[in-house]
Coordinates of C-alpha atoms in Angstrom, one line a residue:
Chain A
X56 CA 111.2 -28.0 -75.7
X57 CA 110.1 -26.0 -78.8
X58 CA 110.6 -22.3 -79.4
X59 CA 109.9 -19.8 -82.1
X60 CA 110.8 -16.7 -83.5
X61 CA 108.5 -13.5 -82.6
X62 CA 107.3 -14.2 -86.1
X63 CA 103.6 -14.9 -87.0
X64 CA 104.8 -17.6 -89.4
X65 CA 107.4 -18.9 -87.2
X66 CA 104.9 -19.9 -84.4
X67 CA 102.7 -22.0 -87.0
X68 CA 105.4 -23.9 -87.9
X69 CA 107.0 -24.8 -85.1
X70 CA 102.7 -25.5 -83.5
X71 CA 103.3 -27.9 -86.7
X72 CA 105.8 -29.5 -84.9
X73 CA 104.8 -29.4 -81.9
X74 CA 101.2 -31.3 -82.2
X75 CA 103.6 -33.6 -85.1
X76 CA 105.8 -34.8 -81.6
X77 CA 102.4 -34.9 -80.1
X78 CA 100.3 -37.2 -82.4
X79 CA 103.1 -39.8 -81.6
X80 CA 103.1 -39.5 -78.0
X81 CA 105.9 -37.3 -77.4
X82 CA 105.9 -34.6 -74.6
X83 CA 106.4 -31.4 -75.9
X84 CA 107.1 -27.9 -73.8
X85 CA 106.4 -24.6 -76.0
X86 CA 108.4 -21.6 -75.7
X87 CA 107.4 -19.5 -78.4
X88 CA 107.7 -15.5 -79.7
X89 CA 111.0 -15.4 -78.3
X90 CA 112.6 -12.4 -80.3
X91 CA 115.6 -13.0 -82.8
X92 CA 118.6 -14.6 -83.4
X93 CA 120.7 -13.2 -81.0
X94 CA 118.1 -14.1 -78.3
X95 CA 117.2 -17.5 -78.6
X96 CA 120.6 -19.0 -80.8
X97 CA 122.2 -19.2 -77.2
X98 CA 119.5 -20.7 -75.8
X99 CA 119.6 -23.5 -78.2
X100 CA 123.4 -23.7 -77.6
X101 CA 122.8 -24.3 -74.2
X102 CA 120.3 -27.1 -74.5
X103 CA 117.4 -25.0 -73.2
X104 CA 115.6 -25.1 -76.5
X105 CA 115.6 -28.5 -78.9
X106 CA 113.5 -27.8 -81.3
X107 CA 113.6 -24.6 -83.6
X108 CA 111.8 -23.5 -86.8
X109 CA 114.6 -21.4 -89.2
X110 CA 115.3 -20.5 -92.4
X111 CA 118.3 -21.5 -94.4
X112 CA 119.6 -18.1 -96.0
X113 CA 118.8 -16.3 -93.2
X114 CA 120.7 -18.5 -90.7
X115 CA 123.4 -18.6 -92.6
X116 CA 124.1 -15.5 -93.1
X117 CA 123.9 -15.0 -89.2
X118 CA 126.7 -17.5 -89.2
X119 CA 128.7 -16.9 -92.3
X120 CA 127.5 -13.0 -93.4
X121 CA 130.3 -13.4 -96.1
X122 CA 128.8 -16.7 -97.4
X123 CA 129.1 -17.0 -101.1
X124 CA 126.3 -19.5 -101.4
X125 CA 123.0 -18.4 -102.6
X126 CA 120.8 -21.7 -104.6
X127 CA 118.6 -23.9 -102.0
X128 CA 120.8 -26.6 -102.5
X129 CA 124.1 -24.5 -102.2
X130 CA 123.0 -22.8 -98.9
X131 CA 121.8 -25.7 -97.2
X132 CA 125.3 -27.5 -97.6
X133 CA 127.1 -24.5 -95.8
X134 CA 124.9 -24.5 -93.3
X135 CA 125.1 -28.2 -92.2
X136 CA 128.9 -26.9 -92.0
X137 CA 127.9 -23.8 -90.3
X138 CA 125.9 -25.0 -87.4
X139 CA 127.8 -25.2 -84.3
X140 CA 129.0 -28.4 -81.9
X141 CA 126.0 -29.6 -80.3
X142 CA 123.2 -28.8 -82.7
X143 CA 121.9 -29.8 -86.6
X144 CA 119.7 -29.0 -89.1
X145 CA 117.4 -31.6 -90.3
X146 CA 115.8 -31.5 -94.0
X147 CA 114.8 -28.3 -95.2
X148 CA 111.6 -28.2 -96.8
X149 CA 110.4 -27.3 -100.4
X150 CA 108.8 -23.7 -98.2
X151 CA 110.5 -20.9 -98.3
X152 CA 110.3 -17.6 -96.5
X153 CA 112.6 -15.0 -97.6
X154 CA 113.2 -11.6 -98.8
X155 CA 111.9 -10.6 -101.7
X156 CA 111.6 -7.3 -103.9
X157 CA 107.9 -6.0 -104.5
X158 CA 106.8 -3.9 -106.8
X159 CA 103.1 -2.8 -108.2
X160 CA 101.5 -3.6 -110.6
X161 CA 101.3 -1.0 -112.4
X162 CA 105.1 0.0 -112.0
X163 CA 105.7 -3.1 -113.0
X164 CA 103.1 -3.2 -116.8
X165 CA 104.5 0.8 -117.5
X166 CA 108.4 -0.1 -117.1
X167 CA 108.1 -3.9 -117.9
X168 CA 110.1 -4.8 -114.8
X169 CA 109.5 -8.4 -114.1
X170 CA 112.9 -9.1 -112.9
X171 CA 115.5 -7.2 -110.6
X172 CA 117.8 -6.6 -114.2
X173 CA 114.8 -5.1 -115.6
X174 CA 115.4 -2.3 -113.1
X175 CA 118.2 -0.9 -114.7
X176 CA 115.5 0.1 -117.7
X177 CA 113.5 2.2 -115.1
X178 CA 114.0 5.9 -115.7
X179 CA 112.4 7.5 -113.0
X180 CA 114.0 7.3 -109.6
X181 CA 113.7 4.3 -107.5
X182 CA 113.1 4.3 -103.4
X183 CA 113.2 0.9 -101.9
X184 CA 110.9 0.4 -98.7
X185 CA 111.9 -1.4 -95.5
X186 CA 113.0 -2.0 -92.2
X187 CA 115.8 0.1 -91.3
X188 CA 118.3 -2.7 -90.8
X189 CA 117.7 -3.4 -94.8
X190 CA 120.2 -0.5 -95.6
X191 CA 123.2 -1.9 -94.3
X192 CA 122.3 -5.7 -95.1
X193 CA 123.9 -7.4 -98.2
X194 CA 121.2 -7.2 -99.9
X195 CA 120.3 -3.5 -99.6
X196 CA 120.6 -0.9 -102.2
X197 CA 124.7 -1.4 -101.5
X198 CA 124.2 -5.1 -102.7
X199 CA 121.3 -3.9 -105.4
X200 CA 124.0 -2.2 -106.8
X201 CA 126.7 -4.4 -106.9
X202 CA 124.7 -7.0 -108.4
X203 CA 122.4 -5.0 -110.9
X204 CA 123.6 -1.7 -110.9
X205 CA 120.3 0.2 -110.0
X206 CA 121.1 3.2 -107.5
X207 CA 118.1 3.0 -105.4
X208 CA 116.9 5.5 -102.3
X209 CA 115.7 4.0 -99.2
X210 CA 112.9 4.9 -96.9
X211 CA 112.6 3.1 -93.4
X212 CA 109.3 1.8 -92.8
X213 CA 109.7 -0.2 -89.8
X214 CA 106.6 -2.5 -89.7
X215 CA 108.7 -5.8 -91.4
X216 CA 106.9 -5.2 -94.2
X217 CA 103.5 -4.9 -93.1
X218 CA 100.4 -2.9 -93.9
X219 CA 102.1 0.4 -93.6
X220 CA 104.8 -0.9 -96.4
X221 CA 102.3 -1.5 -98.8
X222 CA 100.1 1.3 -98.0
X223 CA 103.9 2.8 -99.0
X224 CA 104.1 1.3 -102.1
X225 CA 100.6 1.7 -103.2
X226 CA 100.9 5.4 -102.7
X227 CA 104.2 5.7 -104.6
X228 CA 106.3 7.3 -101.7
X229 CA 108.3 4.4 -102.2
X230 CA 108.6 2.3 -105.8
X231 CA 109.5 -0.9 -104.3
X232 CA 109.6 -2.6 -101.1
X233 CA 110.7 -5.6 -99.1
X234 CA 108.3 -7.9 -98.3
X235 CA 108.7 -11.7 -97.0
X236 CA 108.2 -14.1 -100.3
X237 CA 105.1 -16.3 -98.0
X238 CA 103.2 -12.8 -96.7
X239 CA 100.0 -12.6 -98.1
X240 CA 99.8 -9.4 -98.8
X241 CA 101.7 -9.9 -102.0
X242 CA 99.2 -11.6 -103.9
X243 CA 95.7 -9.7 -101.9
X244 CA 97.5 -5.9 -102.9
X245 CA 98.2 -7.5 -106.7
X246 CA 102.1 -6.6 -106.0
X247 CA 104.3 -8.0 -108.3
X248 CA 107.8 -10.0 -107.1
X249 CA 110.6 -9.2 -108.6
X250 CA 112.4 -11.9 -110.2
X251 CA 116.3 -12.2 -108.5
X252 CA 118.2 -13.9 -111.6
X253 CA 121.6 -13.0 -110.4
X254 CA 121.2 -14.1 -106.8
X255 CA 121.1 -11.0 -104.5
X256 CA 118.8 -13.0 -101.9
X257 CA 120.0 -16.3 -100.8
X258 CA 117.5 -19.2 -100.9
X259 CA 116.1 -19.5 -97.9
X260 CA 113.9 -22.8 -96.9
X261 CA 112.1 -23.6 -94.2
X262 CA 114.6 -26.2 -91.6
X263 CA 114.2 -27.2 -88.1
X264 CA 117.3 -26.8 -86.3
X265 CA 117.4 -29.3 -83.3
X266 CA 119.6 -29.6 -80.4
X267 CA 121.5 -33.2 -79.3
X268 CA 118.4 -33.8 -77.6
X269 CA 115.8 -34.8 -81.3
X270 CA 117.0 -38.2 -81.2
X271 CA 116.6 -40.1 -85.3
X272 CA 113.1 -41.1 -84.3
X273 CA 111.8 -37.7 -83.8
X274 CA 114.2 -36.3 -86.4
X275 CA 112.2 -38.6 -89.1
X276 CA 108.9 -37.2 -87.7
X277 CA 109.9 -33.9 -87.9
X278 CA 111.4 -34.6 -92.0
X279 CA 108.0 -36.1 -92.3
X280 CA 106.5 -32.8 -91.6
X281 CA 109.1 -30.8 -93.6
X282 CA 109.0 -32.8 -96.9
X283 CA 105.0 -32.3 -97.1
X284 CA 105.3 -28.4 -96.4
X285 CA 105.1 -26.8 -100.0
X286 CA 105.6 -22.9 -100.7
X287 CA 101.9 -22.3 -101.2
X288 CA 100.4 -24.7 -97.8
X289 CA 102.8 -21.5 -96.2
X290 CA 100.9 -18.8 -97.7
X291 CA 97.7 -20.1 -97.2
X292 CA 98.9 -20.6 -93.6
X293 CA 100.2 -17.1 -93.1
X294 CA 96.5 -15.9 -94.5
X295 CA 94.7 -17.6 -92.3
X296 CA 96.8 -16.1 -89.8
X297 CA 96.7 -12.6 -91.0
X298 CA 93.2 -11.8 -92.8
X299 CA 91.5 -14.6 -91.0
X300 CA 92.9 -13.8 -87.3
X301 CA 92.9 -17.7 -86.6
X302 CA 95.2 -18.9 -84.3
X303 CA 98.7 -20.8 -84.7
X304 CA 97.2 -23.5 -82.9
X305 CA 94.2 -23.9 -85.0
X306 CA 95.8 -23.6 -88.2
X307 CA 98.9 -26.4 -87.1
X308 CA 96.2 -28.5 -86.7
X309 CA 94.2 -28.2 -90.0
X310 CA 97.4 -28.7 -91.8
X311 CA 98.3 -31.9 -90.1
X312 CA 94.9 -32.7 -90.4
X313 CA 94.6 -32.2 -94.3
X314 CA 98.4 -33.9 -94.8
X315 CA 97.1 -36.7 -92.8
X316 CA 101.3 -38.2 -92.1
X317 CA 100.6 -39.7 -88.8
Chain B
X70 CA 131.6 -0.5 -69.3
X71 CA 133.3 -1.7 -73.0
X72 CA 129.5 -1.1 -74.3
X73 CA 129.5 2.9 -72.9
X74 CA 133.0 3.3 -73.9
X75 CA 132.1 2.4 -77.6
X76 CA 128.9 4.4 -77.2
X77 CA 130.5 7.4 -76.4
X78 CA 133.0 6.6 -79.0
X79 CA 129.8 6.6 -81.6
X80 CA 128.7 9.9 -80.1
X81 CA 131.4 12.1 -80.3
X82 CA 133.1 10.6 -83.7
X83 CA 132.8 13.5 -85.9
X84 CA 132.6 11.5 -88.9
X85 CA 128.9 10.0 -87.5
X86 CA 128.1 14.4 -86.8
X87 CA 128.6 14.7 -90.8
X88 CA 125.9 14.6 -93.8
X89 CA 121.9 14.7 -94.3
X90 CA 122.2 11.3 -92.6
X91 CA 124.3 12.5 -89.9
X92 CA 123.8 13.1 -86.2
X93 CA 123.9 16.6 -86.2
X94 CA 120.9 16.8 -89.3
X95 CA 118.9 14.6 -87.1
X96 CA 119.0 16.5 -84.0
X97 CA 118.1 19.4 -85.5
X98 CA 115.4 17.3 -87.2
X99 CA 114.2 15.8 -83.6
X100 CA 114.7 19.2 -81.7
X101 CA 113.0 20.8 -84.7
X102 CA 110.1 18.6 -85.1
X103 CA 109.5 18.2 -80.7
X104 CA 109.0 21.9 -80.7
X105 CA 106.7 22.3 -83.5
X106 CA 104.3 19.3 -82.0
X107 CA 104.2 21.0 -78.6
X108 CA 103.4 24.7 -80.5
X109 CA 101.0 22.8 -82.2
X110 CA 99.8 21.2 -79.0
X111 CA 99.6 24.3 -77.4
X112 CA 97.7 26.3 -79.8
X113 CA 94.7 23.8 -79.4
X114 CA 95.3 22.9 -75.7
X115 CA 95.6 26.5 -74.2
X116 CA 92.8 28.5 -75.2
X117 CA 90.5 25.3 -73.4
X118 CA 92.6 25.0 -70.8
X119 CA 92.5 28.6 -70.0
X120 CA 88.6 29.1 -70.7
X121 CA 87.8 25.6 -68.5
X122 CA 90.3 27.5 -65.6
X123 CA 88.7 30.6 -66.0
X124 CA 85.1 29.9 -65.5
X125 CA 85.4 27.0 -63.8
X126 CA 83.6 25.0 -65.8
X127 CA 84.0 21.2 -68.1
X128 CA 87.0 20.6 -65.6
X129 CA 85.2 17.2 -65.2
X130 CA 85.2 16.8 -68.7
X131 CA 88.8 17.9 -69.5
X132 CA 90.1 15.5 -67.2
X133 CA 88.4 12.7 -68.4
X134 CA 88.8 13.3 -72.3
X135 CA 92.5 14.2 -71.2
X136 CA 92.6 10.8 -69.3
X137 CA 91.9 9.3 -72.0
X138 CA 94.2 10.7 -75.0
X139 CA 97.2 10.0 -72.6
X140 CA 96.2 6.4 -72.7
X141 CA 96.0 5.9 -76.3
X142 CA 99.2 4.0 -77.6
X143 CA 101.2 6.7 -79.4
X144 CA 102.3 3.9 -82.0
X145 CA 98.9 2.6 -82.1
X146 CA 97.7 6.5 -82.6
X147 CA 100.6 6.7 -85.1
X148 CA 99.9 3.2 -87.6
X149 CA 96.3 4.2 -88.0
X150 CA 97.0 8.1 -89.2
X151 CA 99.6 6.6 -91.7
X152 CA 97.2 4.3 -93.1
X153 CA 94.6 6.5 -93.3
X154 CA 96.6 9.8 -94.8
X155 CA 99.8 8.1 -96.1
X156 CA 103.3 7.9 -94.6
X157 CA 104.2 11.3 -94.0
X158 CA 105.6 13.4 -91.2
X159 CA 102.3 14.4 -90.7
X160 CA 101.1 11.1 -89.2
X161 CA 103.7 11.0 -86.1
X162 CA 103.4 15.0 -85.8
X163 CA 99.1 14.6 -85.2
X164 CA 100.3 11.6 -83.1
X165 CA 102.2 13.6 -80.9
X166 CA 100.2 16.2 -80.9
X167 CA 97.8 14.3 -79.5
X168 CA 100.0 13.0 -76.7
X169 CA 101.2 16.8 -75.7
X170 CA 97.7 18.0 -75.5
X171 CA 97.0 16.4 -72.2
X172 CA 99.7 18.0 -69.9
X173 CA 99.0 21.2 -72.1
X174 CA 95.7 21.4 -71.2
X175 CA 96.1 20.2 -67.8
X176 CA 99.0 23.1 -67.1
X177 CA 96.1 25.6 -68.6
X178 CA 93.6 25.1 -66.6
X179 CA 95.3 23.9 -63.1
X180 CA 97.3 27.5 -63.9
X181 CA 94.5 29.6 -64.2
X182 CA 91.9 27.9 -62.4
X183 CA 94.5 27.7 -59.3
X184 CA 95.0 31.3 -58.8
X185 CA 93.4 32.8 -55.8
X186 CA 89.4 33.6 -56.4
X187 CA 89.8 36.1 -53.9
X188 CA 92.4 37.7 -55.8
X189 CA 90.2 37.5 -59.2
X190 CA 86.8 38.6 -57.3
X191 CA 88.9 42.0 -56.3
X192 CA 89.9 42.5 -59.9
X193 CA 86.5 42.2 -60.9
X194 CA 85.4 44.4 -58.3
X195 CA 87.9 47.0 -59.7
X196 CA 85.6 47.2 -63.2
X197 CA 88.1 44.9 -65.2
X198 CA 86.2 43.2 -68.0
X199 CA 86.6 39.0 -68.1
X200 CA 88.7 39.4 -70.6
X201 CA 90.7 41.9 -68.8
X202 CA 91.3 39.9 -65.5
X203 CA 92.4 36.6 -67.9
X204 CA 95.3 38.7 -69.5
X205 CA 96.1 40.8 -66.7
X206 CA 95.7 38.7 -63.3
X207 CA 95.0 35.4 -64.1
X208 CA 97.6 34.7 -67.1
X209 CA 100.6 36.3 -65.0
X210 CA 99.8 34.3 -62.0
X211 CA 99.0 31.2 -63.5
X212 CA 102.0 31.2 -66.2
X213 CA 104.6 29.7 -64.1
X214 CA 102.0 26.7 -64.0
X215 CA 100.4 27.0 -67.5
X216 CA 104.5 26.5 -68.9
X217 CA 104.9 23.8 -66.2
X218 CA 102.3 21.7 -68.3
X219 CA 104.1 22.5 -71.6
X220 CA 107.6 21.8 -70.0
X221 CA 106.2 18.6 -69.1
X222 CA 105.0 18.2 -72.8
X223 CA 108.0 18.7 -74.4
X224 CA 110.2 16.3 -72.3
X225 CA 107.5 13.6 -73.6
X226 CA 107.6 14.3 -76.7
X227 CA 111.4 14.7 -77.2
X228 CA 112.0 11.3 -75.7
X229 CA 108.6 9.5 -77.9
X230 CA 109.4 11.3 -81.2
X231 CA 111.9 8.7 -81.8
X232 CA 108.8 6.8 -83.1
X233 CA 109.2 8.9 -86.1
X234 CA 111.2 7.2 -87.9
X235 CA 109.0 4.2 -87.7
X236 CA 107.6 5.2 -90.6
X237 CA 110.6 6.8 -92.8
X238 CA 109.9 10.3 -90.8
X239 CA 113.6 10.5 -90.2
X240 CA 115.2 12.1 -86.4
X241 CA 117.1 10.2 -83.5
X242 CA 114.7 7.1 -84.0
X243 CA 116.1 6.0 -86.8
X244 CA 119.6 5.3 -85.0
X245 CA 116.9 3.4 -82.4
X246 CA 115.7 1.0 -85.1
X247 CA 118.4 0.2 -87.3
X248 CA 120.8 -0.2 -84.3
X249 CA 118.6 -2.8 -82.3
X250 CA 117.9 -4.5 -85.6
X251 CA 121.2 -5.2 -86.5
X252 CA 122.3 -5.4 -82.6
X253 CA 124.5 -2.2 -82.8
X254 CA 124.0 -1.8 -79.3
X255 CA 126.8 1.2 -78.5
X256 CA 125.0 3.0 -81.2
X257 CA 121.5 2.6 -79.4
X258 CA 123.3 3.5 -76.0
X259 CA 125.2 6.6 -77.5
X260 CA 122.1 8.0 -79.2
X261 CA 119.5 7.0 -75.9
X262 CA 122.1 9.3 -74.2
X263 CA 121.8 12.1 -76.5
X264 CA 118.2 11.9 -76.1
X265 CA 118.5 12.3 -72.6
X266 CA 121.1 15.0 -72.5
X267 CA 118.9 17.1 -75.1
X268 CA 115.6 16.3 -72.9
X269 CA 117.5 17.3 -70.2
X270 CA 118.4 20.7 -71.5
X271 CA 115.4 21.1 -73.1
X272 CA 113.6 20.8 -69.9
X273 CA 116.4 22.7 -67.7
X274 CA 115.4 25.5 -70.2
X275 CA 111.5 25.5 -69.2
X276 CA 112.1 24.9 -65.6
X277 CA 114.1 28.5 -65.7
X278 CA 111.4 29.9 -68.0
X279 CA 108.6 28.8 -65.3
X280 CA 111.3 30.4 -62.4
X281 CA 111.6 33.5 -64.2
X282 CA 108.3 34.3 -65.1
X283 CA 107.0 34.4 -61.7
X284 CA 105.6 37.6 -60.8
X285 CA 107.5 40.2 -58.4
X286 CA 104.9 40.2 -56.0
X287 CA 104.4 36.8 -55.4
X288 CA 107.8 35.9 -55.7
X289 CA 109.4 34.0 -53.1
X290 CA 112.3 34.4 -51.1
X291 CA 114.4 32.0 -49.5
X292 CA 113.6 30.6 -46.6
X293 CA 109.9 31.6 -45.9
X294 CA 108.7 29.4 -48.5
X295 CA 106.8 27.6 -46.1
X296 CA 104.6 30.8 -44.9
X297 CA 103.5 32.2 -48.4
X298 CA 101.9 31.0 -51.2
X299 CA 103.1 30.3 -54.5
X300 CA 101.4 29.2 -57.7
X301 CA 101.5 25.3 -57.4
X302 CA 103.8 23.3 -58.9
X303 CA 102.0 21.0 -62.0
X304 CA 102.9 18.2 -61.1
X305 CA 100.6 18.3 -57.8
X306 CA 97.9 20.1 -59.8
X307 CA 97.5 18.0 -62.3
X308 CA 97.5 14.7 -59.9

């Protein structure tokens, strides 16, 4: 049994995994879009879910929200301590999907901010854009502050940044916003990411987290899958998926296709 | 029960009442910004609705068009605008401005349309212009109805102006979002039960508006409801 977030991306990836199990025989049941963390973590821990597509920083932090650890390599070793009796992470893969600062281009060429510490050379006032959970995460103008000392405002936009973020950003009611690092939008509205020198984000990769049930053989499959997924294969992935309205299914199966592992 | 107590632990900690980011900003915010959508609402709705109940005509028409805007998904309604205009609190006002219009409209026209054509033929027949018999006989007789339709207006909109703060417009919504994002369920509960207690209110306020306004003569006295008529109630007009 495979499940996946309520997440565009999510449901690609863990259709990745499900026609991976497939192509070697295996018998797969989906259960996908099924909401967030606090929804489906149980259902893992109580063995009606095996198979899971998540994201290191992210889970950790659901696990551990004072966790220290903030590199790939850093996060990924807390979180094989993290994970509760009864399930694992396999290999994390080279993809990432994370939080990420955004900014125009044109905010970014007038102020020469390429970088989050560039912000504290910005003299006109700063609103960050995002969900409305973003203002009490870590990372949120608190944790902006902390770690570069920029005093930021914040407007809730509560599309996960979405078309209405950028159309936010692009009309300067807010100067930056928070958009996942693989959305497409990024690079198709010319937005800038800010660079995050000092670690305010933590690294968060692409890892299937499997219940007792992923014995080694499908385990190796699975790191098969993970070890051939690269940053950019998730982007192009996600814009299929958003400016080309193709479906999980169809994209899974030109990837595999294309990697040609099995 | 632990969930309500902590709600109501949320909702009556003065510290949360506090600040331009307090509960007590907001609700003025939400209260506020419901009553201007309906006003607005109202000043398109009601001159149709009162022309269509009038003369009797495009009744067809208004129920169909008003069919339809109550089936358009406010949030739908609501991304589109801000793309098209920018985030603003202008997007989720025309949003529900569009949402109101329907039981607006419908209030107008079932209120004047529904009083007595005997009653408007004598008035006619007593030399009062059109205009005179809409101000005169049909508006009186028709309000409790006509503010039946907005009452019902404003209770929708107080309780789907939450979506405001989907996009940054601020009010009780934004207690909605952050709290089931971050799973800060007694705060959901404690501000779903203000909602409710200030849509309650709000509507106990209309529903004594609609009693009072009732005309003398028409007015009804306890127990021989059943033998005289009374303007109908909008929820049966409007179907």
């Amino acid at each position: 049994m495979i499940g996946s977030q309520d997440y565009y991306s999510n449901e690609i990836i863990a259709e990745i995994y499900a026609q991976a199990l497939e192509a070697n025989d295996y018998e797969v049941e989906r259960e996908f879009r099924i909401g967030q963390r606090e929804v489906y973590l149980p259902e893992l821990e109580a063995g009606e879910i095996d198979l899971f597509p998540e994201y290191t920083g992210n889970l950790l932090q659901f696990w551990e929200p004072e966790t220290e650890a903030r590199t790939s390599d850093d996060v990924y070793a807390a979180l094989e301590a993290a994970v509760p009796e009864g399930l694992r992470v396999l290999d994390q893969s080279e993809a990432t999907d994370q939080d990420s600062y955004n900014v125009t281009k044109a905010f970014s060429d007038e102020f020469g901010v390429t970088s989050l510490d560039d912000l504290a050379g910005v003299t006109e006032p700063i609103t960050l854009g995002g969900n409305a959970e973003l203002e009490t995460r870590p990372y949120g103008p608190a944790g902006l502050e902390e770690t570069y000392g920029v005093k930021v405002g914040f407007t809730a936009i509560e599309d996960s940044g979405g078309a209405l973020t950028v159309k936010a950003l692009v009309d300067d009611q807010v100067q930056m916003v928070n958009i996942y690092s693989a959305d497409p939008n990024i690079a198709a509205n010319d937005l800038v990411t800010l660079e995050d020198p000092k670690g305010l984000f933590l690294a968060s990769n692409v890892v299937p987290l499997a219940s007792e049930k992923v014995t080694d053989e499908i385990a190796e499959i699975i790191n098969a899958v993970s070890a051939a997924m690269t940053p950019a294969d998730l982007v192009a992935m996600n814009d299929r998926s958003v400016n080309g309205q193709e479906s999980a299914d169809d994209i899974a199966a030109d990837w595999l296709a294309e990697q040609d592992l099995f | 029960m632990n969930v309500f107590a902590e709600a109501f632990a949320w909702l009556f900690d003065p510290a949360n009442w506090e600040g331009p980011d307090g509960i007590g900003a907001r609700l003025a915010f939400h209260v506020v910004f419901s009553l201007a959508v309906v006003a607005g609402a109202t000043i398109v709705a009601l001159p149709i609705g009162v022309l269509i109940g009038h003369t009797g005509r495009g009744r067809e028409p208004a129920v169909v068009v008003s069919g339809a805007l109550r089936a358009l998904p406010t949030l739908g309604l609501l991304t589109i605008l801000a793309l098209a205009m920018g985030l603003s609190v202008l997007a989720p006002y025309l949003a529900l401005v569009v949402l109101a219009i329907p039981s607006v409209l419908a209030g107008a026209y079932a209120g004047v349309g529904g009083v007595s054509r005997t009653t408007v033929d004598a008035a006619r027949a007593m030399g009062m212009t059109e205009g005179q018999i809409v101000l005169r006989v049909e508006a009186p007789l028709g309000l409790p109805t006509v503010i039946g339709g907005i009452r019902s207006a404003v209770l929708q909109v107080v309780a789907t102006a939450t979506l405001a703060a989907y996009i940054g417009g601020g009010g009780l919504g934004t207690y909605l979002f952050s709290g089931l994002k971050t799973g800060n369920y007694p705060m959901v509960l404690g501000v779903s039960m203000l909602i409710i207690a200030l849509a309650l209110v709000l509507d106990g306020a209309f529903a004594l508006t609609q009693r009072l306004v009732v005309p003398e003569g028409v007015r009804v006295r306890r127990g021989t409801a059943r033998l005289r008529s009374r303007p109908s109630r909008p929820r049966a007009a409007m179907g």
